[in-house]
XYZ file of C-alpha atoms in Angstrom:
517
model
C 68.178 39.672 13.675
C 64.613 39.966 14.911
C 64.013 42.455 12.094
C 65.647 40.598 9.591
C 64.002 37.564 10.232
C 60.637 38.660 10.439
C 61.750 40.423 6.900
C 63.260 37.270 5.877
C 59.032 35.449 6.503
C 57.550 38.454 4.737
C 59.593 37.093 1.859
C 58.767 33.622 2.073
C 55.083 34.419 2.528
C 54.929 36.661 -0.746
C 56.593 33.924 -3.004
C 54.459 31.358 -2.047
C 51.514 33.419 -2.617
C 52.604 34.431 -5.833
C 52.514 30.477 -6.370
C 49.605 29.888 -5.896
C 46.587 30.314 -9.020
C 43.766 32.366 -6.920
C 41.967 32.328 -10.568
C 42.421 28.291 -11.140
C 38.797 26.400 -11.460
C 37.657 23.312 -13.058
C 35.552 23.206 -16.454
C 31.925 23.629 -16.143
C 29.897 20.561 -17.109
C 26.703 21.325 -18.465
C 25.834 23.003 -15.028
C 25.548 26.927 -16.141
C 22.282 28.676 -15.749
C 20.693 31.497 -17.813
C 18.092 34.023 -16.693
C 16.658 33.668 -20.486
C 16.755 30.458 -22.753
C 15.070 32.910 -25.840
C 16.701 36.299 -26.051
C 14.264 38.472 -28.291
C 15.884 41.586 -29.121
C 12.516 42.795 -30.951
C 11.617 44.376 -34.473
C 14.565 46.474 -36.709
C 15.118 47.712 -39.690
C 17.431 46.058 -42.220
C 21.025 47.722 -42.104
C 19.874 50.017 -38.872
C 21.398 48.738 -35.378
C 19.503 47.343 -32.536
C 19.523 48.843 -29.207
C 21.754 46.579 -26.377
C 20.022 43.411 -24.743
C 21.750 41.209 -22.138
C 21.101 38.344 -19.999
C 22.914 36.799 -17.139
C 24.920 33.525 -16.753
C 24.852 31.922 -13.790
C 27.260 29.443 -11.548
C 24.445 28.638 -8.698
C 27.234 25.957 -7.443
C 29.736 26.293 -4.551
C 32.864 26.076 -6.849
C 34.578 28.561 -8.959
C 33.887 27.063 -13.163
C 35.243 28.175 -16.240
C 33.052 27.809 -19.172
C 35.552 26.326 -21.837
C 33.832 27.894 -25.229
C 31.317 30.524 -25.915
C 30.442 30.974 -29.620
C 27.669 32.374 -31.770
C 26.716 29.192 -33.737
C 26.976 31.218 -37.047
C 30.382 31.802 -36.104
C 31.923 35.143 -37.587
C 29.720 35.331 -40.352
C 26.537 35.923 -38.023
C 25.074 39.519 -37.863
C 25.146 39.256 -34.127
C 27.777 41.106 -32.075
C 28.614 40.057 -28.124
C 30.375 41.157 -25.284
C 30.984 38.448 -22.446
C 31.886 39.983 -19.034
C 33.555 43.028 -20.841
C 35.468 41.639 -23.371
C 33.655 42.249 -27.475
C 33.772 39.366 -29.885
C 31.647 36.547 -31.724
C 33.661 33.575 -30.094
C 35.342 33.510 -26.483
C 37.631 30.421 -24.290
C 37.736 30.010 -20.853
C 35.149 32.698 -19.589
C 35.591 32.112 -15.512
C 32.372 32.409 -13.207
C 33.213 32.724 -9.675
C 30.980 30.648 -7.479
C 27.571 31.657 -6.339
C 28.267 34.624 -8.967
C 26.962 35.572 -12.391
C 28.353 37.395 -15.310
C 26.640 39.503 -18.187
C 26.324 38.579 -21.762
C 25.573 41.731 -23.896
C 24.147 41.430 -27.394
C 23.461 43.253 -30.465
C 22.730 43.197 -34.100
C 22.798 44.573 -37.502
C 20.812 42.608 -40.504
C 20.793 43.048 -43.939
C 17.393 41.803 -45.188
C 18.306 41.465 -48.927
C 21.101 39.031 -47.956
C 18.238 36.710 -46.368
C 15.058 37.103 -48.407
C 12.884 38.780 -50.866
C 10.127 39.291 -48.458
C 9.249 42.419 -46.251
C 10.052 40.755 -43.150
C 12.063 37.904 -42.168
C 13.250 35.968 -38.496
C 16.907 36.233 -38.070
C 17.957 33.885 -35.703
C 20.967 32.395 -34.179
C 22.412 30.796 -31.094
C 25.165 31.393 -28.270
C 26.619 27.896 -27.535
C 28.176 27.464 -23.940
C 31.048 24.791 -24.346
C 30.446 21.848 -26.868
C 29.346 18.135 -26.960
C 27.655 16.212 -23.930
C 28.045 19.688 -21.950
C 26.990 22.239 -24.163
C 24.110 24.414 -23.519
C 22.828 26.982 -25.358
C 20.783 30.178 -25.863
C 18.374 30.970 -28.913
C 18.662 34.905 -30.489
C 15.304 36.126 -32.111
C 15.091 39.115 -34.377
C 12.383 40.032 -36.683
C 14.002 42.345 -39.486
C 11.650 44.141 -41.706
C 12.581 45.864 -45.027
C 11.965 49.704 -45.895
C 12.455 52.557 -48.275
C 14.410 54.116 -47.175
C 15.316 58.027 -47.451
C 18.396 60.104 -46.601
C 20.395 62.854 -47.475
C 23.440 62.186 -50.273
C 27.195 63.078 -49.369
C 29.249 65.217 -51.222
C 31.751 63.148 -53.139
C 34.602 66.145 -52.828
C 33.613 67.832 -49.174
C 31.873 64.191 -47.740
C 29.388 67.088 -46.042
C 25.244 66.045 -45.774
C 23.350 67.798 -48.234
C 21.145 70.748 -46.548
C 18.410 72.586 -46.591
C 18.243 76.687 -46.308
C 15.278 77.676 -43.862
C 14.405 81.055 -43.262
C 13.932 81.141 -39.410
C 12.824 84.497 -37.943
C 14.517 86.534 -40.978
C 17.515 84.317 -40.790
C 18.631 81.477 -43.514
C 19.284 78.485 -41.335
C 20.632 75.313 -43.089
C 19.342 72.085 -41.363
C 20.404 68.354 -43.210
C 17.914 67.305 -45.608
C 16.771 66.542 -49.268
C 14.409 67.629 -51.671
C 12.003 64.550 -52.885
C 11.940 63.882 -56.320
C 8.845 63.470 -58.127
C 9.007 59.421 -58.199
C 9.368 60.138 -54.062
C 6.336 61.735 -53.805
C 3.813 58.917 -53.159
C 4.071 56.974 -50.067
C 2.274 53.780 -50.453
C 1.560 50.850 -47.731
C 4.198 48.604 -49.604
C 7.051 48.725 -47.287
C 7.569 51.212 -44.809
C 9.507 54.567 -45.086
C 12.188 55.277 -43.081
C 13.445 59.019 -43.099
C 17.059 60.694 -42.456
C 17.278 64.097 -42.077
C 14.106 66.578 -43.190
C 12.401 65.507 -46.755
C 11.216 68.669 -48.447
C 8.213 68.621 -50.804
C 9.071 71.771 -53.342
C 6.875 74.071 -54.360
C 3.842 72.985 -56.544
C 4.212 69.707 -55.813
C 2.585 67.588 -53.363
C 3.772 64.683 -50.803
C 0.554 62.072 -50.729
C 0.618 59.620 -48.087
C -1.442 56.507 -48.989
C -3.806 54.716 -46.130
C -1.711 52.175 -44.648
C 1.391 53.903 -45.205
C 4.063 53.580 -41.906
C 6.596 56.482 -41.839
C 9.501 56.398 -39.232
C 11.751 58.945 -39.200
C 15.187 58.835 -37.252
C 16.492 61.621 -35.075
C 16.283 65.289 -36.119
C 14.601 64.034 -38.743
C 10.972 65.268 -40.420
C 8.736 66.390 -43.390
C 9.295 69.522 -44.556
C 6.459 71.365 -46.649
C 7.994 74.610 -48.829
C 5.885 77.539 -50.244
C 3.335 75.856 -52.914
C 3.765 72.671 -51.694
C 1.225 70.343 -50.398
C 1.015 67.563 -47.663
C -1.963 65.007 -48.315
C -2.065 61.979 -45.653
C -5.146 60.232 -46.762
C -5.349 57.324 -44.364
C -8.543 55.478 -43.767
C -10.846 53.758 -41.269
C -10.637 50.198 -41.139
C -13.584 48.195 -41.735
C -12.810 46.335 -38.527
C -12.289 48.931 -35.686
C -9.976 46.929 -33.718
C -7.309 47.282 -36.454
C -5.420 50.143 -37.829
C -3.997 48.631 -41.394
C -5.797 51.481 -43.005
C -4.379 54.494 -40.473
C -1.620 55.975 -41.535
C 1.129 56.240 -38.707
C 4.498 58.700 -38.249
C 6.769 57.366 -35.441
C 10.362 57.162 -35.036
C 12.561 54.400 -36.367
C 13.547 52.681 -33.106
C 10.710 49.635 -33.466
C 11.578 47.863 -29.990
C 8.596 48.196 -27.951
C 10.579 50.218 -25.033
C 10.833 52.669 -27.192
C 6.973 53.009 -28.133
C 5.758 55.848 -26.122
C 9.086 58.012 -25.995
C 8.965 61.651 -26.503
C 11.342 63.662 -28.807
C 12.744 60.805 -30.990
C 12.501 63.085 -33.973
C 11.481 66.540 -35.194
C 8.419 67.936 -37.253
C 6.091 67.526 -39.623
C 6.936 71.188 -40.753
C 4.328 73.384 -43.232
C 5.966 76.540 -44.027
C 4.581 79.859 -44.459
C 3.160 80.058 -48.231
C 2.731 75.627 -48.454
C -1.204 75.387 -49.348
C -4.067 72.750 -49.393
C -2.801 70.239 -46.479
C -5.245 67.506 -45.567
C -4.708 64.981 -42.383
C -7.221 62.291 -42.093
C -6.969 58.826 -39.850
C -3.504 59.758 -38.807
C -1.187 59.004 -35.868
C 1.648 61.200 -34.957
C 3.461 60.292 -32.320
C 6.608 60.653 -30.221
C 8.123 64.071 -31.760
C 9.414 67.142 -30.441
C 6.508 69.045 -31.932
C 3.870 66.868 -34.026
C 2.996 69.748 -36.337
C 4.517 72.791 -36.985
C 2.635 75.266 -39.397
C 4.327 78.937 -40.521
C 1.320 80.927 -41.084
C -1.226 79.887 -43.514
C -1.581 80.348 -47.601
C -3.535 83.963 -47.562
C -6.635 82.671 -49.345
C -10.177 81.882 -47.314
C -9.949 78.541 -47.489
C -8.472 76.585 -44.031
C -4.842 75.654 -45.008
C -4.855 72.532 -43.017
C -7.616 70.497 -42.811
C -6.920 67.643 -40.097
C -9.818 65.107 -39.063
C -10.004 61.594 -37.165
C -6.233 62.488 -36.428
C -4.187 61.383 -32.908
C -1.268 63.702 -31.604
C 0.570 61.949 -28.881
C 3.723 62.466 -26.577
C 5.662 65.163 -28.109
C 8.306 66.360 -25.799
C 7.568 69.996 -27.042
C 4.532 71.128 -28.308
C 1.434 68.720 -30.290
C 0.571 71.288 -32.976
C 1.878 74.546 -33.288
C 0.214 77.136 -35.555
C 1.697 80.425 -36.028
C -1.179 82.666 -37.750
C -2.350 79.457 -39.024
C -5.773 78.801 -40.501
C -6.998 75.425 -39.321
C -10.533 73.466 -39.874
C -10.028 70.499 -37.333
C -12.811 67.815 -36.667
C -12.104 64.269 -34.296
C -8.920 65.332 -33.229
C -6.986 64.136 -30.422
C -4.200 65.644 -28.721
C -2.700 64.302 -25.808
C 0.340 64.609 -23.407
C 2.943 67.226 -24.453
C 6.051 68.297 -22.554
C 4.784 72.539 -22.914
C 1.385 72.711 -24.721
C -0.843 70.311 -26.278
C -2.562 72.807 -29.208
C -0.849 76.410 -29.552
C -2.764 78.708 -31.515
C -0.223 81.504 -31.791
C 0.494 85.121 -33.284
C -3.171 85.018 -34.222
C -5.293 83.407 -37.011
C -8.326 81.583 -37.922
C -9.426 78.434 -36.019
C -12.173 76.134 -35.849
C -12.364 73.153 -34.446
C -15.292 70.518 -33.644
C -15.417 67.328 -31.442
C -11.900 67.495 -30.666
C -9.927 66.392 -27.569
C -7.541 68.373 -26.502
C -5.483 66.903 -23.411
C -2.368 67.033 -21.350
C -1.699 64.414 -18.719
C 1.942 64.240 -18.969
C 4.981 66.622 -18.621
C 7.951 65.718 -19.968
C 9.784 68.129 -18.351
C 8.887 68.794 -14.532
C 6.210 66.346 -13.622
C 4.754 68.926 -10.926
C 4.301 71.898 -13.435
C 1.069 72.430 -14.969
C 1.248 72.492 -18.635
C -1.341 73.380 -20.720
C -4.054 71.889 -22.968
C -4.674 74.868 -25.419
C -2.990 78.141 -25.326
C -4.291 80.720 -27.409
C -2.089 84.131 -28.345
C -1.591 86.608 -30.337
C 1.839 87.820 -30.220
C 5.231 86.445 -30.001
C 8.817 87.902 -28.823
C 11.406 88.041 -31.626
C 14.620 88.718 -30.098
C 13.289 90.413 -27.065
C 10.890 92.439 -29.064
C 7.069 91.573 -29.151
C 5.398 90.998 -32.364
C 1.667 90.724 -32.840
C -1.365 90.092 -34.873
C -4.948 89.413 -35.225
C -6.314 86.499 -33.799
C -9.730 86.686 -36.377
C -11.668 83.643 -34.619
C -10.640 80.515 -32.108
C -14.046 78.988 -32.322
C -14.227 75.592 -30.299
C -17.326 73.726 -30.704
C -17.917 70.341 -28.683
C -14.437 70.042 -27.664
C -12.774 68.518 -24.535
C -9.969 70.638 -22.557
C -8.694 68.655 -19.910
C -5.732 67.165 -18.328
C -4.493 66.290 -14.633
C -4.042 69.367 -13.417
C -5.808 72.563 -12.814
C -5.355 75.074 -15.837
C -5.858 73.499 -19.047
C -6.673 76.119 -20.890
C -4.614 79.763 -21.112
C -4.804 82.995 -22.979
C -2.143 85.172 -23.619
C -3.715 88.652 -25.436
C -2.247 91.952 -27.024
C -4.936 94.470 -26.347
C -3.279 96.591 -29.561
C -4.956 93.342 -31.904
C -7.974 91.654 -32.504
C -8.366 88.620 -29.851
C -11.708 86.755 -30.956
C -12.544 83.477 -29.281
C -15.625 81.348 -28.420
C -16.099 77.739 -26.430
C -19.571 76.350 -27.327
C -20.705 73.225 -25.927
C -17.146 72.120 -23.889
C -16.065 70.537 -21.128
C -13.004 72.379 -19.544
C -10.804 71.914 -16.955
C -9.683 75.504 -15.476
C -9.848 75.015 -11.476
C -9.333 78.350 -9.771
C -8.625 77.003 -7.079
C -7.175 80.725 -5.174
C -9.466 82.837 -7.340
C -6.250 84.216 -8.998
C -8.301 85.344 -12.381
C -11.585 86.747 -11.304
C -10.540 90.162 -12.197
C -9.228 88.610 -15.640
C -12.115 88.609 -18.607
C -10.565 86.525 -20.502
C -11.491 83.801 -18.360
C -15.453 84.880 -17.589
C -16.866 81.905 -17.715
C -20.737 83.900 -17.112
C -20.052 85.738 -20.381
C -22.111 83.758 -22.939
C -20.528 85.747 -26.068
C -16.965 83.917 -24.944
C -18.465 80.916 -23.468
C -22.085 79.178 -24.324
C -23.151 76.377 -22.129
C -19.624 75.178 -20.916
C -19.014 72.234 -18.502
C -16.292 73.530 -15.773
C -13.727 70.831 -14.191
C -16.563 67.850 -14.534
C -15.145 64.589 -15.122
C -14.582 63.518 -18.515
C -14.207 59.523 -17.691
C -11.451 58.667 -20.300
C -10.206 55.235 -19.844
C -7.045 55.336 -19.534
C -5.628 59.071 -20.657
C -1.971 58.646 -19.652
C -1.695 55.839 -21.912
C -2.743 57.631 -24.657
C -6.262 56.010 -24.947
C -9.227 58.881 -24.471
C -12.336 57.138 -25.376
C -15.167 58.535 -22.807
C -17.458 56.288 -20.469
C -21.103 56.394 -20.217
C -20.648 58.134 -17.400
C -18.760 61.140 -19.000
C -19.977 65.087 -18.014
C -19.523 65.124 -21.717
C -22.436 62.144 -22.735
C -25.095 64.007 -24.245
C -23.852 67.293 -24.224
C -23.178 68.237 -27.499
C -24.775 70.728 -29.785
C -27.762 69.349 -31.508
C -28.521 68.866 -34.862
C -25.633 66.738 -35.523
C -24.191 64.187 -38.223
C -21.767 62.368 -38.911
C -19.263 60.141 -37.032
C -16.742 59.808 -34.254
C -12.995 59.241 -34.690
C -13.603 55.376 -34.596
C -16.343 55.695 -37.296
C -19.119 55.058 -34.730
C -22.310 57.473 -35.637
C -23.155 60.184 -33.669
C -26.213 60.180 -31.969
C -28.644 62.311 -33.402
C -30.596 63.198 -30.788
C -27.753 63.889 -27.901
C -24.460 63.551 -29.219
C -21.173 63.843 -27.071
C -18.635 66.063 -26.357
C -15.169 65.414 -27.753
C -13.729 62.847 -30.281
C -14.982 59.869 -29.161
C -18.933 58.988 -28.656
C -19.201 57.306 -25.222
C -19.449 53.669 -24.274
C -19.963 51.792 -21.375
C -16.338 50.153 -20.146
C -16.164 46.501 -19.895
C -14.525 45.816 -16.429
C -10.982 44.529 -16.241
C -10.337 41.115 -14.823
C -9.423 40.699 -11.469
C -11.573 44.120 -10.543
């Protein structure tokens, strides 16, 4: 009997509880609070979806409340997309927020600039309205949308497959997503940015010219390939105002949001294939690639296959400049922050660098590993078998080779082939702290036929190298230590000191102290 009474009481409690509405709450009365009153979605290209942004909606009262309506002011025609407390849509009814609690609102957008304006960019705005009438509150949404010229593979109408390019790799043919540029696509101007999907190929006998001030953006796994007998000319120019870079050419990923500005590996590479010829790159920044420039072999002629000057390569997830049997002339070249090595002169070749800065302050894999700034070798392994060629010459004059750890210059030599190199008036970080290289003649810094007037392990006094600002200060060990006589300018157009020029791509300056220091 006692058991039946207890069971009856339990049933009554369950029935009573089921009649309660634990989620019952009154409407908000204009007392909603937000983590921001304006949500800026940064800059996006037309018809390219943005990243997802969010803000929080707070109920700071002591009672649960329900927001009667949440909706985009432009309604279903809005180019913004919402997700409110896990529910996607553009309008919502009766969204509850518990006392002293909050919910998230997520926002994305994809906007077609041609539907809005004929200008190259415009602000697309909307508002998220919370409630109506006198209780209405809002959060503004703002996005800068830029127009662009899009280059991408065509899709086969029968199979739906994207166009691809046959590429020789290690003696085999592979196909990568890409397309051959037509004659009317072989000049990139500064009128609009270019956005490239897949690999844009420069055909043999043709030249891709990128004019001063052009901006080229690459989607993931995209880049430029220059075929045999093809040529790449990047004609950036020095601005009349050193603080403004409108004449510089910039190659980077297609994500314009600020949080992507320094993320490595967003796109593929600039690929100069074997037999391509006569490349020139001037006043250019190449950033956030997998490999900034990949150079396969040289054109077989006496002149440099690639002449690169006044150029910066930053944040490559793998290698900044990888040249296999290359023939390169470089001046005022800066390469910094690569996952493996900043400059790799591989499988022999001919290299001449003057007034360059090769550094490595970030490792995008293991932050504790000592990744070199410069690696020089005359062999590679193909399917487990070594293959070597002559390093005819690798001359580094007035260069800084440095970084945040000990060994920034490394060699790998096959004794069966020539291995000729020379460093003159260079500042090098090679801190053999445990004397493990004492018996290796490759690193005999007292051998003046290999290392002449070399400065070891002294401070170059970079401004902020982890942020890719490699200007040197007046206290730099490189100050006044370059070869003389000299002429010309540094990477910023500053005339070099004719009697005591500085080592590296930059002439030294007196750094202004930061506020608060």
